[in-house]
């Protein structure tokens, strides 16, 4: 598998509820990508339970790594470095990937590379084109995060704004739970919204002031709850009595409100930084309406949109191994004191 100019990195990702491993050559050539989702385990709780996630990572981590090696036709001799997401995320989940990466790096005698999960989501937008024209802004929009970055220097993204409460993906998941849809809610809301009218209900678009680049999504979730249960909150069972059309209208109107806020704030940050490029990453970037509205905004303002294929928007290890190549090239290695950190 190895030619001298080929650098193969094994990436490992366990920050939330996906156990993932991938092998990527020179940052962009994907040799393998394996993702073991825990959706079924968390579905009955309507969200990720950290203790369950951690235990599932422990069970899955070595089979997933083994499969990534097999799919790539690789052995340890073909691997040049081990990269792992060590922050931010659920610390008892991250620690499983970090420990596995350290063990492999130690026993195989390979360098270890620490990767910030959010920066990796940004890198996923560059998988296809590999390059971009600065200045650039990026929106990472997932279940745990909603943040805007000035990423003219891709390895030093500067945060311009973040959610002050729920992440956009979290709002999708919570509204799906109100509508009695399965977890994870984002894809379910998107599917249901296709049958609904996005203008049926005027849900609030929280902008937090004219110049703010921060987000707030807890109000819209409450607005959906009030809409479903009545202003007195007494209509506890109203959702089960709703017609399919009523539910679809709520899903479509909710989704539209989220899309409007994401696009408006991204445009504002792009105007502020005079960005020529807009990057989009994270699970919610897999949403067709988000992608389409962001493309429209970029077309109108003569900017280029870079966004990963849908399967590389949600958590995966390709983005970890891809970003790690750039750290490898710069000799930016971690040592065995590397820790898992919840923040970052
Ligand atoms: O990036 P990700 O896999 O994990 C985190 O880092 O959080 O994102 C998962 C989130 C979940 O909240 C999920 O509901 C949301 O992304 N999501 C979507 C879609 N696919 C996943 N939200 C809206 N539309 C989608 N198609
Ligand atoms: Zn993520």
CSV table of C-alpha atoms and ligand atoms in Angstrom, one decimal:
chain,number,residue,atom,x,y,z
A,1,UNK,CA,0.0,0.0,0.0
A,2,UNK,CA,2.8,2.4,0.8
A,3,UNK,CA,4.8,4.4,-1.7
A,4,UNK,CA,7.4,6.7,-0.1
A,5,UNK,CA,5.4,9.8,-0.9
A,6,UNK,CA,2.3,8.3,0.6
A,7,UNK,CA,1.4,9.2,4.2
A,8,UNK,CA,-1.3,7.0,5.6
A,9,UNK,CA,-3.0,8.1,8.8
A,10,UNK,CA,-5.3,6.0,10.9
A,11,UNK,CA,-8.0,8.4,12.4
A,12,UNK,CA,-10.1,7.5,15.4
A,13,UNK,CA,-13.3,9.3,16.5
A,14,UNK,CA,-15.3,8.6,19.7
A,15,UNK,CA,-16.4,12.1,20.8
A,16,UNK,CA,-20.2,11.4,21.0
A,17,UNK,CA,-22.2,8.4,19.9
A,18,UNK,CA,-20.4,7.2,16.8
A,19,UNK,CA,-17.3,4.9,17.0
A,20,UNK,CA,-15.4,5.6,13.9
A,21,UNK,CA,-12.0,4.7,12.3
A,22,UNK,CA,-10.7,5.6,8.9
A,23,UNK,CA,-7.5,5.5,6.8
A,24,UNK,CA,-6.7,8.5,4.7
A,25,UNK,CA,-3.7,8.9,2.4
A,26,UNK,CA,-2.1,12.4,2.1
A,27,UNK,CA,-5.1,14.1,3.7
A,28,UNK,CA,-7.6,13.5,0.9
A,29,UNK,CA,-7.5,9.9,-0.5
A,30,UNK,CA,-10.0,7.9,1.5
A,31,UNK,CA,-8.8,4.3,1.8
A,32,UNK,CA,-11.5,3.3,4.3
A,33,UNK,CA,-14.1,4.7,6.6
A,34,UNK,CA,-16.0,2.7,9.2
A,35,UNK,CA,-18.7,4.2,11.5
A,36,UNK,CA,-20.5,2.2,14.1
A,37,UNK,CA,-23.5,4.2,15.1
A,38,UNK,CA,-25.1,3.8,18.5
A,39,UNK,CA,-28.4,5.4,17.5
A,40,UNK,CA,-30.4,2.3,18.4
A,41,UNK,CA,-29.0,2.3,22.0
A,42,UNK,CA,-29.8,5.9,22.7
A,43,UNK,CA,-33.2,6.1,20.8
A,44,UNK,CA,-35.3,5.1,23.7
A,45,UNK,CA,-33.9,7.9,25.9
A,46,UNK,CA,-34.4,10.5,23.1
A,47,UNK,CA,-30.8,11.6,23.3
A,48,UNK,CA,-27.2,10.4,24.0
A,49,UNK,CA,-26.6,8.9,27.4
A,50,UNK,CA,-22.9,9.4,28.2
A,51,UNK,CA,-22.4,6.2,30.2
A,52,UNK,CA,-24.0,4.1,27.5
A,53,UNK,CA,-22.0,5.8,24.8
A,54,UNK,CA,-18.8,5.1,26.6
A,55,UNK,CA,-19.5,1.4,27.2
A,56,UNK,CA,-20.5,1.0,23.5
A,57,UNK,CA,-17.3,2.7,22.4
A,58,UNK,CA,-15.3,0.2,24.5
A,59,UNK,CA,-17.1,-2.7,22.8
A,60,UNK,CA,-16.8,-1.3,19.3
A,61,UNK,CA,-13.4,0.4,19.1
A,62,UNK,CA,-11.1,-2.4,18.2
A,63,UNK,CA,-13.5,-4.2,15.8
A,64,UNK,CA,-14.0,-0.8,14.1
A,65,UNK,CA,-10.3,-0.1,13.8
A,66,UNK,CA,-9.7,-3.7,12.6
A,67,UNK,CA,-12.3,-3.3,9.9
A,68,UNK,CA,-10.8,0.1,8.8
A,69,UNK,CA,-7.5,-1.6,8.3
A,70,UNK,CA,-9.0,-4.6,6.4
A,71,UNK,CA,-11.1,-2.3,4.1
A,72,UNK,CA,-7.9,-0.4,3.3
A,73,UNK,CA,-5.9,-3.6,2.8
A,74,UNK,CA,-3.5,-2.2,5.3
A,75,UNK,CA,-1.5,-3.5,8.3
A,76,UNK,CA,0.4,-1.6,11.0
A,77,UNK,CA,3.4,-1.4,8.7
A,78,UNK,CA,1.4,0.8,6.2
A,79,UNK,CA,0.4,3.3,8.9
A,80,UNK,CA,2.5,6.4,9.4
A,81,UNK,CA,0.6,8.0,12.3
A,82,UNK,CA,-2.4,7.5,14.6
A,83,UNK,CA,-4.7,10.5,15.0
A,84,UNK,CA,-7.5,10.9,17.5
A,85,UNK,CA,-10.2,13.4,18.4
A,86,UNK,CA,-9.4,14.4,22.0
A,87,UNK,CA,-11.7,17.4,22.4
A,88,UNK,CA,-14.4,18.7,22.6
A,89,UNK,CA,-17.1,16.1,23.4
A,90,UNK,CA,-18.2,13.8,26.2
A,91,UNK,CA,-15.1,13.1,28.2
A,92,UNK,CA,-16.0,9.5,29.1
A,93,UNK,CA,-16.6,8.9,25.3
A,94,UNK,CA,-13.4,10.7,24.1
A,95,UNK,CA,-11.2,8.9,26.6
A,96,UNK,CA,-12.0,5.5,24.9
A,97,UNK,CA,-10.6,6.8,21.5
A,98,UNK,CA,-7.7,8.5,23.2
A,99,UNK,CA,-6.7,5.4,25.1
A,100,UNK,CA,-7.0,3.2,22.0
A,101,UNK,CA,-4.9,5.6,20.0
A,102,UNK,CA,-2.2,5.8,22.6
A,103,UNK,CA,-2.0,2.0,23.0
A,104,UNK,CA,-1.7,1.6,19.2
A,105,UNK,CA,0.9,4.4,18.8
A,106,UNK,CA,2.9,2.9,21.7
A,107,UNK,CA,2.8,-0.7,20.6
A,108,UNK,CA,3.3,0.0,16.9
A,109,UNK,CA,5.9,2.7,17.5
A,110,UNK,CA,4.0,5.4,15.5
A,111,UNK,CA,3.5,9.1,16.2
A,112,UNK,CA,0.3,10.3,17.9
A,113,UNK,CA,-1.7,13.3,16.6
A,114,UNK,CA,-4.3,15.1,18.6
A,115,UNK,CA,-7.3,16.6,16.7
A,116,UNK,CA,-9.9,19.0,17.7
A,117,UNK,CA,-13.3,17.5,16.6
A,118,UNK,CA,-14.7,20.9,15.6
A,119,UNK,CA,-11.7,21.8,13.5
A,120,UNK,CA,-12.1,18.4,11.8
A,121,UNK,CA,-15.7,19.2,10.9
A,122,UNK,CA,-14.3,22.2,9.1
A,123,UNK,CA,-11.7,20.1,7.3
A,124,UNK,CA,-14.5,17.8,6.0
A,125,UNK,CA,-15.6,20.7,3.8
A,126,UNK,CA,-12.2,20.6,2.1
A,127,UNK,CA,-12.2,16.9,1.3
A,128,UNK,CA,-13.3,17.3,-2.3
A,129,UNK,CA,-11.5,20.5,-3.4
A,130,UNK,CA,-8.5,20.4,-1.0
A,131,UNK,CA,-8.0,24.1,-1.2
A,132,UNK,CA,-10.0,27.4,-0.8
A,133,UNK,CA,-9.8,31.0,-1.5
A,134,UNK,CA,-9.4,33.2,1.7
A,135,UNK,CA,-10.9,35.1,3.4
A,136,UNK,CA,-13.2,32.3,4.6
A,137,UNK,CA,-15.8,31.7,7.2
A,138,UNK,CA,-17.1,28.4,8.4
A,139,UNK,CA,-20.2,27.2,10.2
A,140,UNK,CA,-20.0,24.1,12.3
A,141,UNK,CA,-23.6,23.0,13.0
A,142,UNK,CA,-24.1,19.7,14.9
A,143,UNK,CA,-25.8,18.1,17.8
A,144,UNK,CA,-23.3,19.5,20.3
A,145,UNK,CA,-22.2,22.8,18.6
A,146,UNK,CA,-23.3,25.7,16.5
A,147,UNK,CA,-20.3,28.0,15.9
A,148,UNK,CA,-19.1,30.4,13.3
A,149,UNK,CA,-15.4,30.8,12.6
A,150,UNK,CA,-13.1,33.0,10.6
A,151,UNK,CA,-11.0,30.3,9.1
A,152,UNK,CA,-8.9,32.2,6.6
A,153,UNK,CA,-6.0,30.3,8.3
A,154,UNK,CA,-7.6,26.8,8.3
A,155,UNK,CA,-5.4,25.5,11.1
A,156,UNK,CA,-6.1,28.4,13.4
A,157,UNK,CA,-9.9,29.0,13.2
A,158,UNK,CA,-11.0,32.0,15.2
A,159,UNK,CA,-14.4,31.7,16.8
A,160,UNK,CA,-16.7,34.6,15.8
A,161,UNK,CA,-19.9,33.4,17.6
A,162,UNK,CA,-21.5,30.3,19.1
A,163,UNK,CA,-24.8,29.2,20.5
A,164,UNK,CA,-25.6,30.6,24.0
A,165,UNK,CA,-27.9,27.7,24.8
A,166,UNK,CA,-28.9,24.7,22.6
A,167,UNK,CA,-27.1,23.6,19.4
A,168,UNK,CA,-29.1,23.6,16.2
A,169,UNK,CA,-28.9,19.8,16.0
A,170,UNK,CA,-30.1,19.6,19.6
A,171,UNK,CA,-33.1,21.7,18.7
A,172,UNK,CA,-33.9,19.3,15.8
A,173,UNK,CA,-33.6,16.3,18.2
A,174,UNK,CA,-35.8,18.0,20.9
A,175,UNK,CA,-38.5,19.1,18.5
A,176,UNK,CA,-38.5,15.6,17.0
A,177,UNK,CA,-39.1,14.2,20.4
A,178,UNK,CA,-42.0,16.6,21.0
A,179,UNK,CA,-43.4,15.4,17.6
A,180,UNK,CA,-42.9,11.8,18.8
A,181,UNK,CA,-40.4,11.1,16.1
A,182,UNK,CA,-37.4,8.7,16.6
A,183,UNK,CA,-33.9,9.8,17.6
A,184,UNK,CA,-31.8,11.2,16.0
A,185,UNK,CA,-34.4,13.8,15.0
A,186,UNK,CA,-32.7,15.8,12.3
A,187,UNK,CA,-33.2,13.3,9.4
A,188,UNK,CA,-36.7,12.5,10.6
A,189,UNK,CA,-37.8,16.2,10.7
A,190,UNK,CA,-36.2,16.7,7.3
A,191,UNK,CA,-38.2,13.8,5.9
A,192,UNK,CA,-41.5,14.9,7.5
A,193,UNK,CA,-40.9,18.6,6.4
A,194,UNK,CA,-41.0,17.6,2.8
A,195,UNK,CA,-44.7,17.0,3.1
A,196,UNK,CA,-45.4,20.2,5.0
A,197,UNK,CA,-45.8,23.9,4.4
A,198,UNK,CA,-42.8,25.9,5.7
A,199,UNK,CA,-44.9,29.1,6.0
A,200,UNK,CA,-47.8,27.5,7.9
A,201,UNK,CA,-46.6,28.6,11.4
A,202,UNK,CA,-44.4,31.6,12.2
A,203,UNK,CA,-41.9,30.3,14.7
A,204,UNK,CA,-39.4,32.8,16.2
A,205,UNK,CA,-36.1,33.5,14.6
A,206,UNK,CA,-33.8,34.5,17.5
A,207,UNK,CA,-31.1,36.9,16.2
A,208,UNK,CA,-29.8,38.2,19.6
A,209,UNK,CA,-29.4,41.8,18.2
A,210,UNK,CA,-28.3,43.3,14.9
A,211,UNK,CA,-24.6,42.7,15.1
A,212,UNK,CA,-24.5,39.5,17.1
A,213,UNK,CA,-22.9,36.4,15.6
A,214,UNK,CA,-24.1,34.2,18.5
A,215,UNK,CA,-27.1,31.8,18.2
A,216,UNK,CA,-30.0,30.8,20.5
A,217,UNK,CA,-32.2,27.9,19.8
A,218,UNK,CA,-33.9,27.1,23.1
A,219,UNK,CA,-36.7,29.6,22.4
A,220,UNK,CA,-37.9,28.0,19.2
A,221,UNK,CA,-38.0,24.6,20.9
A,222,UNK,CA,-40.3,26.1,23.6
A,223,UNK,CA,-42.4,27.8,20.9
A,224,UNK,CA,-42.9,24.4,19.2
A,225,UNK,CA,-43.9,22.9,22.6
A,226,UNK,CA,-46.4,25.6,23.3
A,227,UNK,CA,-47.8,25.3,19.8
A,228,UNK,CA,-48.3,21.5,20.3
A,229,UNK,CA,-49.7,21.6,23.8
A,230,UNK,CA,-51.6,24.9,23.7
A,231,UNK,CA,-50.6,28.1,25.6
A,232,UNK,CA,-51.8,26.6,28.9
A,233,UNK,CA,-49.6,23.5,28.4
A,234,UNK,CA,-52.6,21.4,29.2
A,235,UNK,CA,-52.9,19.6,25.9
A,236,UNK,CA,-50.4,16.9,26.8
A,237,UNK,CA,-51.6,14.4,24.2
A,238,UNK,CA,-52.3,16.9,21.4
A,239,UNK,CA,-49.4,15.6,19.2
A,240,UNK,CA,-50.9,12.1,19.1
A,241,UNK,CA,-54.2,13.6,18.0
A,242,UNK,CA,-52.7,15.7,15.2
A,243,UNK,CA,-53.1,14.8,11.6
A,244,UNK,CA,-50.0,13.9,9.5
A,245,UNK,CA,-50.4,17.3,7.7
A,246,UNK,CA,-50.4,19.3,11.0
A,247,UNK,CA,-47.2,17.5,12.1
A,248,UNK,CA,-45.6,18.0,8.7
A,249,UNK,CA,-46.4,21.7,8.8
A,250,UNK,CA,-44.8,22.1,12.2
A,251,UNK,CA,-41.7,20.2,11.0
A,252,UNK,CA,-41.4,22.3,7.9
A,253,UNK,CA,-42.0,25.6,9.7
A,254,UNK,CA,-39.5,24.7,12.4
A,255,UNK,CA,-36.9,23.7,9.9
A,256,UNK,CA,-37.4,26.9,7.9
A,257,UNK,CA,-36.9,29.0,11.0
A,258,UNK,CA,-33.6,27.2,11.8
A,259,UNK,CA,-32.4,27.5,8.2
A,260,UNK,CA,-33.2,31.2,8.1
A,261,UNK,CA,-31.2,31.9,11.3
A,262,UNK,CA,-28.2,29.8,10.1
A,263,UNK,CA,-28.1,31.4,6.7
A,264,UNK,CA,-28.6,35.0,8.0
A,265,UNK,CA,-25.8,34.7,10.6
A,266,UNK,CA,-23.4,33.0,8.2
A,267,UNK,CA,-24.0,35.8,5.7
A,268,UNK,CA,-23.5,38.4,8.4
A,269,UNK,CA,-20.1,36.8,9.3
A,270,UNK,CA,-19.1,36.5,5.7
A,271,UNK,CA,-20.0,40.2,5.1
A,272,UNK,CA,-18.0,41.2,8.2
A,273,UNK,CA,-14.9,39.3,7.2
A,274,UNK,CA,-15.3,40.0,3.4
A,275,UNK,CA,-15.2,36.2,2.9
A,276,UNK,CA,-14.9,34.8,-0.5
A,277,UNK,CA,-15.5,31.2,0.7
A,278,UNK,CA,-18.1,29.8,3.1
A,279,UNK,CA,-17.5,26.3,4.6
A,280,UNK,CA,-20.2,24.2,6.2
A,281,UNK,CA,-19.7,21.2,8.4
A,282,UNK,CA,-21.4,19.1,11.2
A,283,UNK,CA,-24.4,16.8,11.2
A,284,UNK,CA,-27.0,19.5,10.4
A,285,UNK,CA,-25.0,20.3,7.3
A,286,UNK,CA,-26.4,17.0,5.9
A,287,UNK,CA,-29.8,18.7,5.8
A,288,UNK,CA,-30.9,19.3,2.2
A,289,UNK,CA,-32.7,22.6,3.0
A,290,UNK,CA,-29.7,24.0,4.9
A,291,UNK,CA,-27.4,23.1,2.0
A,292,UNK,CA,-29.7,24.6,-0.6
A,293,UNK,CA,-30.4,27.8,1.3
A,294,UNK,CA,-26.7,28.3,2.0
A,295,UNK,CA,-25.9,27.7,-1.7
A,296,UNK,CA,-28.4,30.3,-2.7
A,297,UNK,CA,-27.0,32.8,-0.3
A,298,UNK,CA,-23.5,32.1,-1.6
A,299,UNK,CA,-24.6,32.3,-5.3
A,300,UNK,CA,-26.3,35.7,-4.7
A,301,UNK,CA,-23.3,37.2,-3.0
A,302,UNK,CA,-20.7,35.7,-5.4
A,303,UNK,CA,-19.1,33.4,-2.8
A,304,UNK,CA,-18.0,29.8,-3.0
A,305,UNK,CA,-19.7,27.2,-0.8
A,306,UNK,CA,-17.7,24.2,0.3
A,307,UNK,CA,-19.5,21.4,2.0
A,308,UNK,CA,-18.7,17.8,2.4
A,309,UNK,CA,-20.8,14.9,1.0
A,310,UNK,CA,-23.6,14.2,3.5
A,311,UNK,CA,-21.9,11.1,4.9
A,312,UNK,CA,-18.9,13.1,5.9
A,313,UNK,CA,-21.0,15.9,7.6
A,314,UNK,CA,-22.1,13.7,10.5
A,315,UNK,CA,-19.4,12.3,12.8
A,316,UNK,CA,-16.7,10.2,11.1
A,317,UNK,CA,-13.0,9.5,11.3
A,318,UNK,CA,-12.1,10.6,7.7
A,319,UNK,CA,-12.2,14.2,8.8
A,320,UNK,CA,-9.9,13.3,11.8
A,321,UNK,CA,-7.3,11.5,9.6
A,322,UNK,CA,-7.6,14.2,6.9
A,323,UNK,CA,-6.8,17.1,9.2
A,324,UNK,CA,-4.1,15.1,10.9
A,325,UNK,CA,-2.1,14.9,7.7
A,326,UNK,CA,-1.5,18.7,7.9
A,327,UNK,CA,-0.3,18.4,11.5
A,328,UNK,CA,1.9,15.4,10.4
A,329,UNK,CA,3.4,17.5,7.7
A,330,UNK,CA,4.2,20.3,10.2
A,331,UNK,CA,5.6,17.8,12.8
A,332,UNK,CA,2.9,18.7,15.3
A,333,UNK,CA,2.7,15.5,17.4
A,334,UNK,CA,1.2,14.7,20.8
A,335,UNK,CA,2.9,12.7,23.5
A,336,UNK,CA,1.5,10.0,25.8
A,337,UNK,CA,0.3,12.6,28.4
A,338,UNK,CA,-2.5,13.4,25.9
A,339,UNK,CA,-5.9,13.9,27.7
A,340,UNK,CA,-9.5,13.9,26.6
A,341,UNK,CA,-11.1,17.3,27.2
A,342,UNK,CA,-14.8,18.1,27.2
A,343,UNK,CA,-14.3,21.7,26.1
A,344,UNK,CA,-12.4,23.2,23.2
B,1,LIG,O1,-21.9,16.1,13.8
B,1,LIG,P1,-22.8,15.1,14.4
B,1,LIG,O2,-22.9,13.7,13.8
B,1,LIG,O3,-22.5,14.9,15.9
B,1,LIG,C1,-22.1,16.0,16.8
B,1,LIG,O4,-20.8,16.3,16.7
B,1,LIG,O5,-23.0,16.5,17.5
B,1,LIG,O6,-24.3,15.8,14.4
B,1,LIG,C2,-25.4,15.1,14.9
B,1,LIG,C3,-26.6,16.0,14.9
B,1,LIG,C4,-27.9,15.5,15.5
B,1,LIG,O7,-28.4,16.4,16.3
B,1,LIG,C5,-28.7,15.1,14.3
B,1,LIG,O8,-30.1,15.2,14.6
B,1,LIG,C6,-28.3,16.2,13.3
B,1,LIG,O9,-26.9,16.3,13.5
B,1,LIG,N1,-28.6,15.9,11.9
B,1,LIG,C7,-29.5,16.5,11.1
B,1,LIG,C8,-29.5,15.8,9.9
B,1,LIG,N2,-28.7,14.7,10.0
B,1,LIG,C9,-28.1,14.8,11.2
B,1,LIG,N3,-30.2,17.7,11.4
B,1,LIG,C10,-31.0,18.1,10.4
B,1,LIG,N4,-31.1,17.4,9.2
B,1,LIG,C11,-30.4,16.3,8.9
B,1,LIG,N5,-30.6,15.7,7.7
B,2,LIG,ZN1,-19.5,16.3,15.4
